[in-house]
Tab-separated table of N, CA and C in Angstrom:
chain	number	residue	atom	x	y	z
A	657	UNK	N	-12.802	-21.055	32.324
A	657	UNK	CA	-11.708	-20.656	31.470
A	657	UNK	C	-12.091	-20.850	30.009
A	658	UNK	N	-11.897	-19.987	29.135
A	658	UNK	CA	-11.801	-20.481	28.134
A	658	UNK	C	-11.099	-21.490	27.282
A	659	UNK	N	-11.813	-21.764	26.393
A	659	UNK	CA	-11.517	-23.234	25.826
A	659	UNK	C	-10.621	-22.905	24.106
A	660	UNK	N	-9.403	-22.694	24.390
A	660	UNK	CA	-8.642	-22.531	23.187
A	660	UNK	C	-8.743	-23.687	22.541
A	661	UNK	N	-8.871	-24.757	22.753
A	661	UNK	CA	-8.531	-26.211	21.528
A	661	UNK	C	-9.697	-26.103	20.707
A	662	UNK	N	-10.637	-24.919	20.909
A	662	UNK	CA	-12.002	-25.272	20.220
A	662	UNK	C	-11.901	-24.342	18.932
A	663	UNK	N	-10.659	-24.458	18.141
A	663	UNK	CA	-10.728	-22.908	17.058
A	663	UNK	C	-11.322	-23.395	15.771
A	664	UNK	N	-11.846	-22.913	14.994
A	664	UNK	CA	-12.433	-23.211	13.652
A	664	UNK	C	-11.220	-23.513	12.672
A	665	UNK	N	-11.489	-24.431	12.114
A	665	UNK	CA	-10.856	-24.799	10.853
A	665	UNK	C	-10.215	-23.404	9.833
A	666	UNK	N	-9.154	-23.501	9.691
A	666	UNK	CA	-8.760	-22.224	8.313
A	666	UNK	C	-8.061	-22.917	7.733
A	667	UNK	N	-8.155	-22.577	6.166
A	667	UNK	CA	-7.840	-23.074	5.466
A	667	UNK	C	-6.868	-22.048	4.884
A	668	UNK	N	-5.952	-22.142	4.706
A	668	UNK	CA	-4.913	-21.272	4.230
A	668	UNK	C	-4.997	-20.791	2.208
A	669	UNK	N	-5.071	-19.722	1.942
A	669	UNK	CA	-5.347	-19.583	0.693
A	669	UNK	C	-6.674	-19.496	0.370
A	670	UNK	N	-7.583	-19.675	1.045
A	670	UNK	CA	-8.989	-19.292	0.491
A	670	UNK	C	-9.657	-17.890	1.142
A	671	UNK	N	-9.008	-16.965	1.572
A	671	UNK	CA	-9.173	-16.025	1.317
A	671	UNK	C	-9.574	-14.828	0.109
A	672	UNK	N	-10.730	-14.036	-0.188
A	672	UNK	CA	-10.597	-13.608	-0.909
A	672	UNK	C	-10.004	-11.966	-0.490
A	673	UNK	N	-8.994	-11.925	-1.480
A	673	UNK	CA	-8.076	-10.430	-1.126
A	673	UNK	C	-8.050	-9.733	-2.318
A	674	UNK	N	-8.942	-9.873	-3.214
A	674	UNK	CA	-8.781	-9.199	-4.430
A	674	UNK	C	-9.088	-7.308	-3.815
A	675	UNK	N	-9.939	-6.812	-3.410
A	675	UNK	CA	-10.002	-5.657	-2.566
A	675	UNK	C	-8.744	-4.985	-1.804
A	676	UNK	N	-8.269	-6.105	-1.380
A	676	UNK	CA	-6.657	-5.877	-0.714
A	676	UNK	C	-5.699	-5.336	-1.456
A	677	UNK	N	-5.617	-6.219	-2.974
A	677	UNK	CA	-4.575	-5.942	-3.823
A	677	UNK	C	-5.004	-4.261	-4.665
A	678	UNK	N	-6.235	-4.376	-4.482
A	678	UNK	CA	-6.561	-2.866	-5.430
A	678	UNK	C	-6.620	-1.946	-4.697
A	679	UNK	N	-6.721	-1.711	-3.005
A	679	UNK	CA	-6.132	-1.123	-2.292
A	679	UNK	C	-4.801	-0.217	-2.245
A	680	UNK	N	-3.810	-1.443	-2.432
A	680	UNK	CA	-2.374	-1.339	-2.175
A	680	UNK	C	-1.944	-1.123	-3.519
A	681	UNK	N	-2.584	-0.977	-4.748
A	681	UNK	CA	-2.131	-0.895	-6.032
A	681	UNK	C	-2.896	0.137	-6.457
A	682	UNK	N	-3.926	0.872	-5.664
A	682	UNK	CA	-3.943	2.637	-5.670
A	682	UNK	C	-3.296	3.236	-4.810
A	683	UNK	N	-2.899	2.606	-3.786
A	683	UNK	CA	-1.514	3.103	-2.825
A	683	UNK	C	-0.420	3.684	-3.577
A	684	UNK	N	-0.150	2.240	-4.828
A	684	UNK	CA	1.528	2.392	-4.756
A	684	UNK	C	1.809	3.329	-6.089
A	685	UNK	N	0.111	3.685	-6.773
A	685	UNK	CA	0.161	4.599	-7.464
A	685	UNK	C	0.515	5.926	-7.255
A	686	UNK	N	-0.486	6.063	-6.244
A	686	UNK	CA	-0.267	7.546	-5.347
A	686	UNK	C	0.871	8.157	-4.972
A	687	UNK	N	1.948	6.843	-4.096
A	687	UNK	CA	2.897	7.036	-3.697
A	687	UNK	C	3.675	7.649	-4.810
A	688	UNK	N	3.886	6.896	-6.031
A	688	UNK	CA	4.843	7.040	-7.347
A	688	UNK	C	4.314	8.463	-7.946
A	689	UNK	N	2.928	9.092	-7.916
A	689	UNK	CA	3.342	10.394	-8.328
A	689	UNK	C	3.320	11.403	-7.556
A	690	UNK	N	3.060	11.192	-5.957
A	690	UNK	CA	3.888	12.223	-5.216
A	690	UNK	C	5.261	12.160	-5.043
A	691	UNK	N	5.806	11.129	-5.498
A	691	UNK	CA	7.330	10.997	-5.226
A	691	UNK	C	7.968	11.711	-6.810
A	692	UNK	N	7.122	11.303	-7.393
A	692	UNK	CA	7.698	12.073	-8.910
A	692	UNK	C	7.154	13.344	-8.783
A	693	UNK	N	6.464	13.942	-8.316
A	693	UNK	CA	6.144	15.423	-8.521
A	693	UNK	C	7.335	16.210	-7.308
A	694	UNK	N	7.061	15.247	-6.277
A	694	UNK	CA	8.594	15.975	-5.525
A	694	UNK	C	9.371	16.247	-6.131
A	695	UNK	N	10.145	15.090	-7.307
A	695	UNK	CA	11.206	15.275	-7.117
A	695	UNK	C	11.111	16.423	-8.495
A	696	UNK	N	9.928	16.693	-9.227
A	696	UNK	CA	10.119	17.269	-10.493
A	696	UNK	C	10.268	18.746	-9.628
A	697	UNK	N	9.542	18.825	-8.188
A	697	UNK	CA	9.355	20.018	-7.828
A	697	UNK	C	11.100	20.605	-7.484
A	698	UNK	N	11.863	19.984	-6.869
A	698	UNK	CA	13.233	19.810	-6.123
A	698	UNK	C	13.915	19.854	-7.427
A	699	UNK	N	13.696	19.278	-8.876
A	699	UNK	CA	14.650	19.990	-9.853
A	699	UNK	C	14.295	21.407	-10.569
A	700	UNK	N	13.034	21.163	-10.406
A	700	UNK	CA	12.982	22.965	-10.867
A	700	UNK	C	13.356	24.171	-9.788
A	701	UNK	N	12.999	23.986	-8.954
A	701	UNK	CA	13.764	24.721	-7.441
A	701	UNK	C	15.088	24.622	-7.669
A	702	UNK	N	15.624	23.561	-8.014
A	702	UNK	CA	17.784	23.805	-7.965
A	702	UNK	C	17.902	24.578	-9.435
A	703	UNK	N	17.152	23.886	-10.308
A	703	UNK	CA	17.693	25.096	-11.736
A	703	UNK	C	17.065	26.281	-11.731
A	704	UNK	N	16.069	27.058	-10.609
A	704	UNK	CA	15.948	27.798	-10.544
A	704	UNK	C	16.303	28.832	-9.766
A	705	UNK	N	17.336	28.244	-9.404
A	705	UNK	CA	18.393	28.702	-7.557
A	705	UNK	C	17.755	29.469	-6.649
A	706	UNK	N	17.133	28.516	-6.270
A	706	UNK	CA	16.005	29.309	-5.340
A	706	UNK	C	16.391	28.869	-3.548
């Protein structure tokens, strides 16, 4: 059987996630100007009564 009591030490916080954060912070860029070009697209479509 395997032997679960045998796990390595972690230390909480010594992770490095700097890669992580610049990941998710070209994510949340992306997200913000497809969501703004939607919506610029959805007001020119209604003032253009289409």
């Amino acid at each position: 059987m395997a032997d679960l009591d045998n796990k390595p030490g972690a230390t909480q916080g010594t992770m490095d996630v700097s890669h992580q954060k610049k990941t998710f912070a070209g994510f949340l860029r992306w997200a913000m100007w497809v969501t703004g070009l939607s919506l610029a697209v959805l007001i020119f479509l209604a003032l253009a009564n289409s």
